[in-house]
Amino acid sequence: MRPSSFAALLLAFALTSCRGTAPPAASVGVGTHAGRVVLLSIDGLAGTAHRDAAHRGVYRDPDGLSAFEGAGFAVDRVRPVNPSLTSVNHVSIATGAPPSGTGIVSNVFRLPGAGFGATVSGFDAPIGAETLWQSFRRQGKRAGVITFPGCDGRAPERTAAFGLVYVNTPFARSAIVRLGSADFSPASGDPTSESEAPPRSATIEVGLRAGEATTPGVFVLTALDTVEDGLKSYDTLIADQDTDPLNGTFGRARVDEWFPLWVRAPHPDGGMRTIGAWCLLQSLSPDLAEVRFYRGAFNTVEAYPRAFRERIESEASFWPGAPDDVHLQRGVKGEGGIGIRDYLAQAARFSRFFTAAAIAAVRGERFDLLLAYQPVVDEVGHAFTLRDPRQTAWSQANQAVAAGAIDEVLRIADRGVGELARSLDLSRDALVVVSDHGMVPVWEAIHVNEALRRAGLAETEDGPRGPRLAPTSRAFAVCSGGVAHVYVNLAPVGPVADGERDEVVRQAARVLALLEADGEAVVEAMARRDEAAKWGLDHPNSGDLVVFLKPGYVPTGRVGGRVHEPTDLVGQHGFLSHHRDLGALWLARGAGVPRSRLSEAVLTDVAAFVSRLAGVEPPAGAIR
């Protein structure tokens, strides 16, 4: 985008931004402020994938992603900031500042002066620029957040007026549960008819761990014969915390159907919470010789304040958990897990939860800005971006299955957008939809620290899981997505004197420039930290050497073994953002949204756009 084009758009906003008496609803339109602005980020949705899906008629919801075309604002090509990673770009969306201003330079990086091996997540690290939720609060406005990265309620500067927090740590991890006839005993309840098998129950216990405390979750599974055919065979399983199958149940399921398990427990905020898991009945022998079900991870809603948390639980239920990549891989390999259809069912449930939480905020909370989030396109993209014959799992048949899974998750996202749009009054409210990056196929893992070790720049020691980097290493890499930050291990933490730093950087650059896989160089570009301004990465948190691999090759920090090898990873991002399929999305419609189209923009433009739309000044460090 030519800088002047976006500046002209903001000028148009500014010329109509004088506060006064709100116009009547009938006159709300282009050039006015929106009463409320909802900014929805669909993680991982590439602009190219969106346009292709719209062209092929993948979207089905009349109020979904296709509804923006010709009805508001759109950008043809949206450039993420570098690297094209989730935490990096969401924080830049929220601040309007590049990584050189936010300090969020990767999904994982090292803070200056940190001990050897100490890293920080880009989702947790301090943000060095004012965010939208801070800016709105400073200007007397209210902003709420639905798991938008960077706003987790852990500190005042990371807290909105209300917020849902993304849950990463379950109370119990997912598992496959197997039972046999010996595990079942006669159940209480009404007697069955002569032609039915009597109910039989089994009890399972799950340790639900939160910190140092463990809460026992005890559940009763009762097998029923529901068909009066004289065969006396079991066909249905019901779940409860009571041995009486008629005394209320969590759910009932036949084979290939889902059912929930949950317990109620005290929450630290003084209320009660639901800790639950979604389960899939995979087999139920007529004689109970084999009963197998997938038990999902147990999770709970974490939100603030208490009233908002309770509203989400009431309207969206417990946190259902992300699609289960581990059990999908086991299932695909025939090692016991879940299938692709089951994985997509989890994605749909996860998406519905986020949509329901956002709608609960729209209907029940007062706000000027709501920053909402949808993670499932990214989740499924990592598992199913299978487009290149060099990928380990590639075949024409597998590619067709993977493409079908991608189309399905795009329809899931489309439904989420449509439902959210219908919860708003777009004659008064505005809906802005963005994404943080796209996704590209990958096929080879490049073990950067092993390359540094072989060049004498890194050393190893024995660890509990095999070789690991030793504190005597002169340099080491911290990797995420398609980028590696190489840090010189300076004294007093490490062995390198400050005057030797430049020489170590030169040596590391020479080693990595020569890295090849199957005769192809794997590094696309690299720069010293002070030369990384061209990528917006000239920040003390960046590596002394910033290295971007070519799409297709993913850096890792592993040491020991081969320098490179095929990877089971399918889709990835975090490469340089100029690549076409890593481009993001930016659409808007509703009150105050100009009907216009830009050829190009960058994600740092979003904060100013949203702020002007809401009638406030952009965050202090935003590019304007």
Coordinates of C-alpha atoms in Angstrom, one line a residue:
M1 CA 0.0 0.0 0.0
R2 CA 1.2 3.5 -0.7
P3 CA 1.5 5.3 2.6
S4 CA -0.7 8.1 1.4
S5 CA -3.7 5.9 0.7
F6 CA -4.1 4.8 4.3
A7 CA -3.3 8.2 5.6
A8 CA -6.1 9.6 3.4
L9 CA -8.5 7.1 4.8
L10 CA -7.6 8.0 8.4
L11 CA -7.9 11.7 7.5
A12 CA -11.5 11.0 6.3
F13 CA -12.1 9.5 9.7
A14 CA -10.5 12.4 11.5
L15 CA -12.6 15.0 9.6
T16 CA -15.7 13.3 11.0
S17 CA -14.5 12.5 14.5
C18 CA -15.6 15.6 16.4
R19 CA -17.7 14.4 19.3
G20 CA -21.2 15.8 19.6
T21 CA -24.8 14.7 19.9
A22 CA -25.1 11.1 18.6
P23 CA -27.1 11.1 15.3
P24 CA -30.3 9.2 15.2
A25 CA -30.0 5.5 14.1
A26 CA -31.4 6.1 10.7
S27 CA -28.6 8.5 9.8
V28 CA -25.7 6.3 11.1
G29 CA -23.5 5.5 8.2
V30 CA -20.3 6.3 6.5
G31 CA -18.4 9.0 8.2
T32 CA -19.9 8.5 11.6
H33 CA -18.6 6.7 14.6
A34 CA -19.8 3.2 15.5
G35 CA -21.6 2.9 18.8
R36 CA -19.6 -0.3 19.5
V37 CA -16.7 -1.8 17.6
V38 CA -16.0 -5.6 17.6
L39 CA -12.6 -6.6 16.3
L40 CA -12.5 -10.3 15.5
S41 CA -9.2 -12.0 14.8
I42 CA -9.4 -15.4 12.9
D43 CA -6.0 -16.9 13.7
G44 CA -4.3 -18.4 10.6
L45 CA -6.7 -17.3 7.9
A46 CA -4.7 -16.2 4.9
G47 CA -6.1 -13.6 2.6
T48 CA -5.4 -15.9 -0.4
A49 CA -7.3 -18.8 1.3
H50 CA -10.2 -16.5 2.0
R51 CA -10.5 -15.2 -1.5
D52 CA -10.2 -18.7 -3.0
A53 CA -12.9 -20.0 -0.6
A54 CA -15.2 -17.1 -1.5
H55 CA -14.6 -17.8 -5.2
R56 CA -15.3 -21.5 -4.9
G57 CA -18.5 -21.0 -2.8
V58 CA -17.1 -22.7 0.3
Y59 CA -18.8 -20.2 2.6
R60 CA -22.4 -20.8 3.4
D61 CA -23.5 -18.3 6.0
P62 CA -25.3 -15.3 4.4
D63 CA -23.9 -13.0 7.1
G64 CA -20.5 -14.5 7.2
L65 CA -17.2 -13.8 5.4
S66 CA -18.8 -13.3 2.0
A67 CA -21.1 -10.6 3.3
F68 CA -18.3 -8.1 3.5
E69 CA -17.7 -8.0 -0.3
G70 CA -19.1 -4.7 -1.6
A71 CA -20.7 -3.9 1.8
G72 CA -17.8 -2.1 3.6
F73 CA -14.1 -2.0 3.7
A74 CA -11.6 -4.5 2.4
V75 CA -7.9 -4.8 1.7
D76 CA -6.6 -6.9 -1.1
R77 CA -3.2 -7.7 0.3
V78 CA -2.5 -7.4 4.1
R79 CA 1.1 -7.8 5.1
P80 CA 1.8 -9.2 8.6
V81 CA 4.7 -7.9 10.6
N82 CA 7.8 -10.0 10.8
P83 CA 8.0 -12.8 11.8
S84 CA 4.6 -14.0 10.7
L85 CA 3.8 -15.5 14.1
T86 CA 0.7 -15.3 16.3
S87 CA 1.9 -13.4 19.4
V88 CA 4.0 -11.0 17.3
N89 CA 1.2 -10.0 15.0
H90 CA -1.6 -9.9 17.6
V91 CA 0.4 -7.5 19.7
S92 CA 1.1 -5.4 16.7
I93 CA -2.6 -5.4 15.8
A94 CA -3.4 -4.3 19.4
T95 CA -0.7 -1.6 19.6
G96 CA -0.2 -0.4 16.0
A97 CA 3.5 -0.8 16.6
P98 CA 6.1 -3.1 15.0
P99 CA 8.1 -5.6 17.1
S100 CA 10.8 -3.0 17.4
G101 CA 8.3 -1.0 19.5
T102 CA 6.5 -3.8 21.3
G103 CA 9.5 -6.1 22.1
I104 CA 7.5 -9.1 21.0
V105 CA 9.9 -10.5 18.5
S106 CA 8.9 -14.1 18.3
N107 CA 6.6 -16.7 19.9
V108 CA 9.6 -17.6 22.1
F109 CA 12.7 -15.5 22.7
R110 CA 15.3 -14.5 25.3
L111 CA 15.1 -11.4 27.4
P112 CA 18.4 -9.4 27.8
G113 CA 20.4 -10.5 30.8
A114 CA 18.4 -13.7 31.2
G115 CA 20.2 -16.8 32.5
F116 CA 21.4 -19.4 30.1
G117 CA 18.5 -21.4 28.5
A118 CA 15.9 -19.0 30.0
T119 CA 13.3 -18.0 27.4
V120 CA 10.0 -16.2 27.5
S121 CA 6.8 -16.8 25.5
G122 CA 5.7 -14.0 23.3
F123 CA 2.2 -14.5 24.7
D124 CA 3.4 -13.7 28.2
A125 CA 6.3 -11.2 27.8
P126 CA 5.9 -7.5 28.7
I127 CA 4.6 -5.4 25.9
G128 CA 6.6 -2.2 25.3
A129 CA 3.8 -0.2 23.7
E130 CA 0.4 1.0 24.7
T131 CA -2.4 -1.4 23.7
L132 CA -5.9 -0.8 22.5
W133 CA -7.4 -1.8 25.9
Q134 CA -5.0 0.6 27.7
S135 CA -5.7 3.4 25.2
F136 CA -9.5 3.1 25.5
R137 CA -9.3 3.0 29.3
R138 CA -7.0 6.1 29.3
Q139 CA -9.6 7.9 27.2
G140 CA -12.5 7.0 29.4
K141 CA -13.8 4.1 27.3
R142 CA -14.4 0.4 28.0
A143 CA -12.7 -2.4 26.1
G144 CA -13.3 -6.1 26.7
V145 CA -11.3 -9.1 25.4
I146 CA -12.1 -12.6 24.4
T147 CA -8.6 -14.4 24.7
F148 CA -6.9 -11.8 22.5
P149 CA -3.2 -12.5 22.9
G150 CA -1.4 -10.1 25.2
C151 CA -4.4 -9.5 27.4
D152 CA -4.5 -12.3 30.0
G153 CA -5.4 -10.4 33.2
R154 CA -2.1 -11.1 34.9
A155 CA -1.2 -7.5 35.4
P156 CA -3.0 -4.2 35.3
E157 CA -1.5 -3.4 31.8
R158 CA -2.7 -6.8 30.6
T159 CA -6.2 -6.4 31.9
A160 CA -9.3 -5.1 30.1
A161 CA -12.7 -4.1 31.6
F162 CA -13.7 -7.7 31.3
G163 CA -12.0 -10.7 29.7
L164 CA -11.9 -14.4 28.8
V165 CA -8.4 -15.9 29.3
Y166 CA -7.1 -18.6 26.9
V167 CA -6.6 -21.9 28.8
N168 CA -3.5 -23.9 28.0
T169 CA -3.1 -26.1 31.1
P170 CA -5.9 -28.7 31.6
F171 CA -6.9 -30.3 34.9
A172 CA -6.3 -33.7 33.3
R173 CA -4.9 -34.5 29.9
S174 CA -6.9 -36.5 27.3
A175 CA -6.7 -40.3 27.2
I176 CA -8.2 -43.4 25.7
V177 CA -10.2 -45.3 28.3
R178 CA -10.8 -49.0 27.9
L179 CA -13.2 -51.1 30.0
G180 CA -14.3 -54.7 29.9
S181 CA -17.2 -56.8 31.1
A182 CA -15.5 -57.3 34.5
D183 CA -15.5 -53.6 35.1
F184 CA -19.3 -53.5 35.0
S185 CA -21.7 -54.5 37.8
P186 CA -25.5 -54.5 38.1
A187 CA -26.9 -51.0 38.2
S188 CA -29.8 -49.6 40.2
G189 CA -32.9 -48.2 38.5
D190 CA -36.2 -49.5 37.1
P191 CA -36.2 -53.2 36.1
T192 CA -35.9 -53.9 32.4
S193 CA -38.3 -56.0 30.4
E194 CA -37.8 -59.6 29.8
S195 CA -36.3 -58.9 26.3
E196 CA -33.7 -56.4 27.5
A197 CA -30.3 -56.8 29.2
P198 CA -30.3 -55.3 32.7
P199 CA -28.4 -52.0 33.1
R200 CA -24.7 -52.4 34.2
S201 CA -22.5 -49.7 35.5
A202 CA -18.7 -49.0 35.8
T203 CA -17.1 -46.3 37.8
I204 CA -14.1 -44.3 36.6
E205 CA -12.0 -41.8 38.6
V206 CA -10.0 -38.9 37.1
G207 CA -7.6 -36.9 39.2
L208 CA -8.2 -33.2 38.4
R209 CA -5.0 -31.4 39.2
A210 CA -4.8 -27.6 39.7
G211 CA -1.4 -26.5 41.0
E212 CA -0.6 -28.7 44.0
A213 CA -4.2 -29.6 44.7
T214 CA -6.0 -32.6 43.1
T215 CA -9.8 -32.9 43.0
P216 CA -11.1 -36.5 42.3
G217 CA -13.6 -36.7 39.5
V218 CA -15.8 -39.8 40.0
F219 CA -18.1 -40.8 37.2
V220 CA -20.5 -43.7 36.6
L221 CA -20.9 -45.1 33.1
T222 CA -24.1 -47.2 32.7
A223 CA -24.6 -49.5 29.7
L224 CA -28.2 -49.9 28.5
D225 CA -30.0 -52.2 26.2
T226 CA -32.5 -49.8 24.6
V227 CA -33.9 -52.1 21.9
E228 CA -36.6 -54.6 22.8
D229 CA -35.6 -57.3 20.3
G230 CA -34.9 -60.2 22.6
L231 CA -31.1 -60.1 21.9
K232 CA -30.2 -58.7 25.3
S233 CA -27.3 -56.6 23.8
Y234 CA -26.0 -53.3 25.0
D235 CA -26.1 -50.4 22.6
T236 CA -26.1 -47.1 24.7
L237 CA -23.8 -45.6 27.4
I238 CA -24.9 -42.9 29.7
A239 CA -22.7 -40.9 32.0
D240 CA -23.6 -39.6 35.5
Q241 CA -22.2 -39.2 39.0
D242 CA -25.0 -41.5 40.3
T243 CA -25.5 -45.2 40.0
D244 CA -29.2 -44.6 39.1
P245 CA -29.3 -44.1 35.3
L246 CA -32.8 -42.5 35.6
N247 CA -31.7 -39.9 38.1
G248 CA -30.5 -37.3 35.6
T249 CA -27.5 -37.7 33.4
F250 CA -24.6 -35.8 31.9
G251 CA -25.3 -37.3 28.5
R252 CA -26.0 -40.5 26.6
A253 CA -24.2 -41.8 23.6
R254 CA -24.1 -44.6 21.1
V255 CA -21.0 -45.5 19.2
D256 CA -19.4 -42.5 17.4
E257 CA -21.4 -40.0 19.5
W258 CA -20.0 -37.4 21.9
F259 CA -21.0 -36.9 25.6
P260 CA -19.7 -34.6 28.4
L261 CA -18.3 -35.3 31.8
W262 CA -18.0 -32.6 34.4
V263 CA -17.7 -31.7 38.1
R264 CA -18.5 -28.6 40.0
A265 CA -15.8 -27.2 42.3
P266 CA -15.0 -23.9 44.0
H267 CA -13.2 -21.2 42.0
P268 CA -10.6 -18.9 43.5
D269 CA -12.8 -15.9 42.7
G270 CA -15.3 -17.1 45.4
G271 CA -17.8 -18.7 43.0
M272 CA -18.3 -22.2 41.7
R273 CA -16.9 -23.5 38.4
T274 CA -17.5 -26.3 36.0
I275 CA -14.5 -28.5 35.1
G276 CA -15.5 -30.6 32.1
A277 CA -14.4 -32.8 29.2
W278 CA -16.0 -33.9 26.0
C279 CA -15.8 -37.7 25.4
L280 CA -16.4 -39.9 22.3
L281 CA -17.7 -43.4 22.6
Q282 CA -15.6 -45.4 20.1
S283 CA -16.7 -49.0 20.7
L284 CA -19.4 -50.7 22.8
S285 CA -19.5 -54.5 22.4
P286 CA -23.0 -55.9 22.8
D287 CA -21.7 -58.1 25.7
L288 CA -19.5 -55.3 27.2
A289 CA -16.4 -57.3 26.4
E290 CA -14.8 -54.1 24.9
V291 CA -15.9 -50.6 25.8
R292 CA -13.6 -47.9 24.6
F293 CA -14.0 -44.1 24.7
Y294 CA -11.8 -41.1 24.1
R295 CA -11.8 -38.9 27.2
G296 CA -11.0 -35.3 26.3
A297 CA -9.0 -33.1 28.5
F298 CA -10.7 -31.5 31.5
N299 CA -10.8 -27.7 31.4
T300 CA -12.6 -24.8 32.9
V301 CA -13.5 -21.2 32.0
E302 CA -11.0 -18.6 33.2
A303 CA -12.4 -15.1 32.9
Y304 CA -12.8 -11.9 34.9
P305 CA -14.7 -10.5 36.7
R306 CA -16.6 -13.3 38.4
A307 CA -19.9 -12.2 36.9
F308 CA -18.6 -12.3 33.4
R309 CA -17.0 -15.8 34.0
E310 CA -20.3 -17.1 35.3
R311 CA -22.1 -15.6 32.3
I312 CA -19.8 -17.4 29.9
E313 CA -20.3 -20.7 31.7
S314 CA -24.0 -20.2 31.6
E315 CA -24.2 -19.3 27.9
A316 CA -21.1 -21.1 26.4
S317 CA -20.6 -24.0 28.9
F318 CA -17.1 -25.1 30.1
W319 CA -13.9 -24.6 28.1
P320 CA -14.0 -27.5 25.6
G321 CA -10.3 -27.5 24.7
A322 CA -8.5 -27.2 21.4
P323 CA -8.6 -30.0 18.7
D324 CA -6.4 -32.8 20.0
D325 CA -3.3 -33.0 17.7
V326 CA -1.7 -35.8 19.7
H327 CA -4.6 -38.2 19.5
L328 CA -5.2 -37.2 15.9
Q329 CA -1.7 -38.3 15.0
R330 CA -2.1 -41.6 16.9
G331 CA -5.4 -42.2 15.2
V332 CA -4.0 -41.5 11.7
K333 CA -1.2 -43.9 12.4
G334 CA -3.5 -46.6 13.7
E335 CA -2.1 -46.4 17.2
G336 CA -5.4 -45.6 19.0
G337 CA -6.7 -42.0 19.0
I338 CA -9.3 -40.1 17.1
G339 CA -10.1 -39.7 13.4
I340 CA -10.2 -36.7 11.1
R341 CA -14.0 -36.4 11.4
D342 CA -13.6 -36.4 15.3
Y343 CA -10.9 -33.8 15.1
L344 CA -13.0 -31.5 13.0
A345 CA -15.9 -32.0 15.4
Q346 CA -13.6 -30.8 18.2
A347 CA -12.7 -27.7 16.1
A348 CA -16.4 -26.9 15.5
R349 CA -17.1 -27.2 19.2
F350 CA -14.1 -25.0 20.1
S351 CA -15.2 -22.4 17.5
R352 CA -18.8 -22.4 18.9
F353 CA -17.5 -21.8 22.4
F354 CA -15.5 -18.7 21.3
T355 CA -18.5 -17.4 19.3
A356 CA -20.9 -18.0 22.2
A357 CA -18.5 -16.2 24.6
A358 CA -18.2 -13.2 22.3
I359 CA -22.0 -13.1 21.9
A360 CA -22.4 -13.3 25.7
A361 CA -20.2 -10.2 25.9
V362 CA -22.2 -8.4 23.1
R363 CA -25.5 -9.1 24.9
G364 CA -24.5 -8.7 28.5
E365 CA -21.5 -6.3 28.8
R366 CA -21.1 -2.6 28.3
F367 CA -18.2 -1.8 26.0
D368 CA -16.9 0.5 23.3
L369 CA -14.5 -2.1 21.9
L370 CA -14.5 -5.8 22.0
L371 CA -11.4 -7.7 20.9
A372 CA -12.5 -11.2 20.0
Y373 CA -10.6 -14.3 18.8
Q374 CA -11.2 -17.5 16.8
P375 CA -8.3 -20.0 16.8
V376 CA -9.5 -23.0 14.8
V377 CA -8.3 -22.1 11.3
D378 CA -4.8 -22.0 12.6
E379 CA -5.3 -25.2 14.6
V380 CA -6.5 -27.1 11.5
G381 CA -4.1 -25.4 9.2
H382 CA -1.1 -26.7 11.2
A383 CA -2.5 -30.3 10.8
F384 CA -3.8 -30.2 7.2
T385 CA -1.8 -27.8 5.0
L386 CA -0.7 -30.6 2.8
R387 CA 0.0 -29.3 -0.7
D388 CA 3.6 -30.2 -1.6
P389 CA 4.9 -33.6 -2.8
R390 CA 8.0 -33.1 -0.6
Q391 CA 5.9 -33.3 2.6
T392 CA 6.1 -36.6 4.4
A393 CA 2.4 -37.5 4.4
W394 CA 1.8 -36.2 0.8
S395 CA -0.2 -38.2 -1.7
Q396 CA -2.9 -37.2 -4.1
A397 CA -5.5 -39.0 -1.9
N398 CA -4.2 -37.4 1.3
Q399 CA -4.0 -34.0 -0.3
A400 CA -7.7 -34.3 -1.2
V401 CA -8.6 -35.3 2.3
A402 CA -6.6 -32.4 3.8
A403 CA -8.1 -29.9 1.4
G404 CA -11.6 -31.1 2.5
A405 CA -10.6 -30.5 6.1
I406 CA -9.4 -27.0 5.3
D407 CA -12.7 -26.2 3.6
E408 CA -14.6 -27.5 6.6
V409 CA -12.7 -25.3 9.0
L410 CA -13.3 -22.3 6.8
R411 CA -17.0 -23.0 6.9
I412 CA -16.8 -23.3 10.7
A413 CA -15.1 -19.9 10.8
D414 CA -17.7 -18.5 8.4
R415 CA -20.5 -19.6 10.7
G416 CA -18.8 -18.0 13.6
V417 CA -18.6 -14.7 11.8
G418 CA -22.2 -14.9 10.7
E419 CA -23.5 -15.6 14.2
L420 CA -21.5 -12.8 15.7
A421 CA -22.7 -10.4 13.0
R422 CA -26.3 -11.3 13.7
S423 CA -25.8 -10.6 17.4
L424 CA -24.9 -7.0 16.5
D425 CA -26.9 -4.1 15.1
L426 CA -24.8 -3.1 12.2
S427 CA -26.7 0.1 11.7
R428 CA -25.1 1.2 15.0
D429 CA -22.2 -1.3 15.6
A430 CA -19.2 -2.1 13.4
L431 CA -17.6 -5.5 12.8
V432 CA -13.9 -5.6 11.8
V433 CA -12.4 -9.0 10.9
V434 CA -8.7 -9.5 10.6
S435 CA -6.2 -12.4 10.8
D436 CA -2.6 -12.5 11.9
H437 CA -1.0 -14.6 9.1
G438 CA -1.5 -17.4 6.7
M439 CA 0.1 -20.8 6.5
V440 CA 2.5 -22.6 4.2
P441 CA 3.4 -26.3 3.8
V442 CA 6.6 -27.6 5.4
W443 CA 8.6 -30.7 5.0
E444 CA 12.1 -30.5 6.5
A445 CA 13.3 -29.8 10.1
I446 CA 16.6 -27.9 10.4
H447 CA 18.3 -28.3 13.8
V448 CA 20.1 -25.0 14.1
N449 CA 21.8 -25.7 17.4
E450 CA 23.2 -28.9 16.0
A451 CA 24.7 -27.0 13.1
L452 CA 26.2 -24.5 15.6
R453 CA 27.6 -27.4 17.7
R454 CA 29.3 -29.0 14.7
A455 CA 30.9 -25.7 14.0
G456 CA 32.3 -25.5 17.5
L457 CA 30.0 -22.6 18.6
A458 CA 27.7 -24.7 20.9
E459 CA 28.5 -27.5 23.3
T460 CA 26.3 -30.2 24.9
E461 CA 25.9 -31.9 28.2
D462 CA 23.8 -34.8 29.3
G463 CA 20.2 -34.0 30.2
P464 CA 17.3 -36.0 31.5
R465 CA 16.0 -36.5 28.0
G466 CA 19.3 -36.8 26.2
P467 CA 21.9 -34.2 25.0
R468 CA 21.1 -30.5 25.7
L469 CA 23.0 -27.3 25.2
A470 CA 25.6 -26.6 27.8
P471 CA 26.2 -23.2 29.5
T472 CA 29.7 -23.2 27.9
S473 CA 28.1 -22.7 24.5
R474 CA 29.3 -19.6 22.7
A475 CA 26.0 -19.2 20.8
F476 CA 22.6 -20.8 20.7
A477 CA 19.4 -20.5 18.8
V478 CA 15.8 -20.0 20.0
C479 CA 13.4 -21.1 17.3
S480 CA 9.8 -20.6 16.5
G481 CA 7.9 -21.1 13.3
G482 CA 10.2 -20.1 10.4
V483 CA 12.6 -17.9 12.4
A484 CA 15.6 -18.5 14.6
H485 CA 17.0 -15.9 16.9
V486 CA 20.7 -16.7 17.5
Y487 CA 22.1 -15.2 20.8
V488 CA 25.7 -14.8 21.7
N489 CA 26.3 -16.2 25.2
L490 CA 28.0 -13.2 26.7
A491 CA 29.8 -13.0 30.0
P492 CA 29.1 -13.0 32.9
V493 CA 26.5 -15.6 32.0
G494 CA 28.5 -17.2 29.2
P495 CA 32.1 -17.5 28.0
V496 CA 32.1 -14.8 25.3
A497 CA 33.5 -11.3 26.1
D498 CA 31.6 -8.4 24.7
G499 CA 34.5 -7.5 22.4
E500 CA 34.2 -11.0 20.8
R501 CA 30.5 -10.8 20.0
D502 CA 30.9 -9.6 16.4
E503 CA 33.3 -12.5 15.6
V504 CA 30.9 -15.1 17.0
V505 CA 28.0 -13.5 15.0
R506 CA 30.1 -13.7 11.8
Q507 CA 31.0 -17.3 12.5
A508 CA 27.4 -18.3 13.1
A509 CA 26.3 -16.4 9.9
R510 CA 28.9 -18.3 7.9
V511 CA 27.7 -21.7 9.3
L512 CA 24.0 -21.0 8.6
A513 CA 24.6 -19.5 5.2
L514 CA 26.1 -22.9 4.1
L515 CA 23.2 -25.0 5.5
E516 CA 21.6 -27.2 2.9
A517 CA 19.0 -29.9 2.7
D518 CA 19.1 -32.1 -0.4
G519 CA 21.3 -29.6 -2.2
E520 CA 19.2 -26.6 -1.5
A521 CA 20.2 -23.7 0.7
V522 CA 17.6 -23.4 3.6
V523 CA 18.2 -19.9 4.8
E524 CA 16.3 -17.1 3.0
A525 CA 17.7 -14.1 4.8
M526 CA 19.6 -13.2 8.0
A527 CA 20.7 -10.0 9.6
R528 CA 22.5 -8.7 12.7
R529 CA 20.2 -7.2 15.3
D530 CA 21.2 -3.7 14.4
E531 CA 20.5 -4.4 10.8
A532 CA 17.1 -6.0 11.4
A533 CA 15.2 -2.6 11.2
K534 CA 14.1 -3.6 7.7
W535 CA 12.0 -6.3 9.4
G536 CA 11.0 -4.2 12.4
L537 CA 13.2 -6.4 14.6
D538 CA 15.9 -4.1 15.8
H539 CA 15.0 -4.6 19.4
P540 CA 17.1 -5.8 22.4
N541 CA 14.9 -8.9 22.6
S542 CA 16.0 -10.0 19.2
G543 CA 18.9 -12.4 18.6
D544 CA 22.3 -11.0 17.9
L545 CA 21.6 -12.7 14.5
V546 CA 18.1 -13.0 13.2
V547 CA 17.7 -15.9 10.7
F548 CA 14.7 -16.6 8.5
L549 CA 14.5 -20.0 6.7
K550 CA 12.8 -20.5 3.4
P551 CA 9.2 -21.7 3.6
G552 CA 9.2 -25.5 3.7
Y553 CA 12.0 -25.6 6.2
V554 CA 11.4 -25.2 9.9
P555 CA 14.2 -24.4 12.4
T556 CA 14.4 -26.2 15.7
G557 CA 16.6 -25.8 18.8
R558 CA 17.4 -29.5 19.0
V559 CA 20.9 -30.6 19.5
G560 CA 22.3 -34.1 18.9
G561 CA 21.7 -36.3 15.9
R562 CA 21.3 -35.1 12.4
V563 CA 21.4 -31.5 11.2
H564 CA 18.2 -31.9 9.2
E565 CA 15.5 -34.5 8.7
P566 CA 12.0 -34.8 7.4
T567 CA 9.4 -33.4 9.7
D568 CA 5.9 -34.7 10.5
L569 CA 4.8 -31.1 10.9
V570 CA 2.5 -30.2 8.0
G571 CA 1.7 -26.5 8.1
Q572 CA 3.7 -23.6 9.6
H573 CA 4.1 -19.8 9.6
G574 CA 6.7 -17.4 11.1
F575 CA 8.6 -16.9 7.9
L576 CA 9.2 -13.6 6.2
S577 CA 5.8 -12.0 5.7
H578 CA 6.1 -11.1 2.0
H579 CA 5.3 -14.6 0.9
R580 CA 1.9 -14.6 -0.7
D581 CA 0.2 -17.4 1.3
L582 CA 1.4 -15.8 4.6
G583 CA -0.6 -12.6 3.9
A584 CA -3.4 -11.8 6.4
L585 CA -7.0 -10.6 6.1
W586 CA -8.7 -7.3 6.8
L587 CA -12.5 -6.7 6.3
A588 CA -15.0 -4.4 8.0
R589 CA -18.7 -3.5 7.7
G590 CA -21.3 -1.8 9.7
A591 CA -21.8 1.7 11.2
G592 CA -19.1 4.3 10.3
V593 CA -17.2 1.9 8.0
P594 CA -16.2 3.5 4.7
R595 CA -17.2 1.6 1.6
S596 CA -13.7 1.4 0.1
R597 CA -11.0 -1.0 -1.0
L598 CA -7.3 -0.7 -0.6
S599 CA -4.8 -2.6 -2.6
E600 CA -2.3 -3.1 0.3
A601 CA -1.9 -2.4 4.0
V602 CA 0.0 -3.7 7.0
L603 CA -1.4 -5.1 10.2
T604 CA 0.1 -2.2 12.2
D605 CA -2.6 0.0 10.5
V606 CA -5.5 -1.8 12.2
A607 CA -5.2 -0.1 15.6
A608 CA -5.6 3.4 14.2
F609 CA -8.5 2.2 12.0
V610 CA -10.3 0.7 14.9
S611 CA -9.6 3.7 17.2
R612 CA -10.9 6.2 14.6
L613 CA -13.9 4.1 14.0
A614 CA -14.7 4.2 17.7
G615 CA -14.0 7.9 17.9
V616 CA -10.9 7.8 20.0
E617 CA -7.2 8.4 19.5
P618 CA -5.0 5.5 18.5
P619 CA -2.6 4.0 21.1
A620 CA 0.3 6.2 21.9
G621 CA 2.9 4.2 19.9
A622 CA 0.7 3.3 16.9
I623 CA 1.7 4.1 13.4
R624 CA -0.8 6.7 12.2

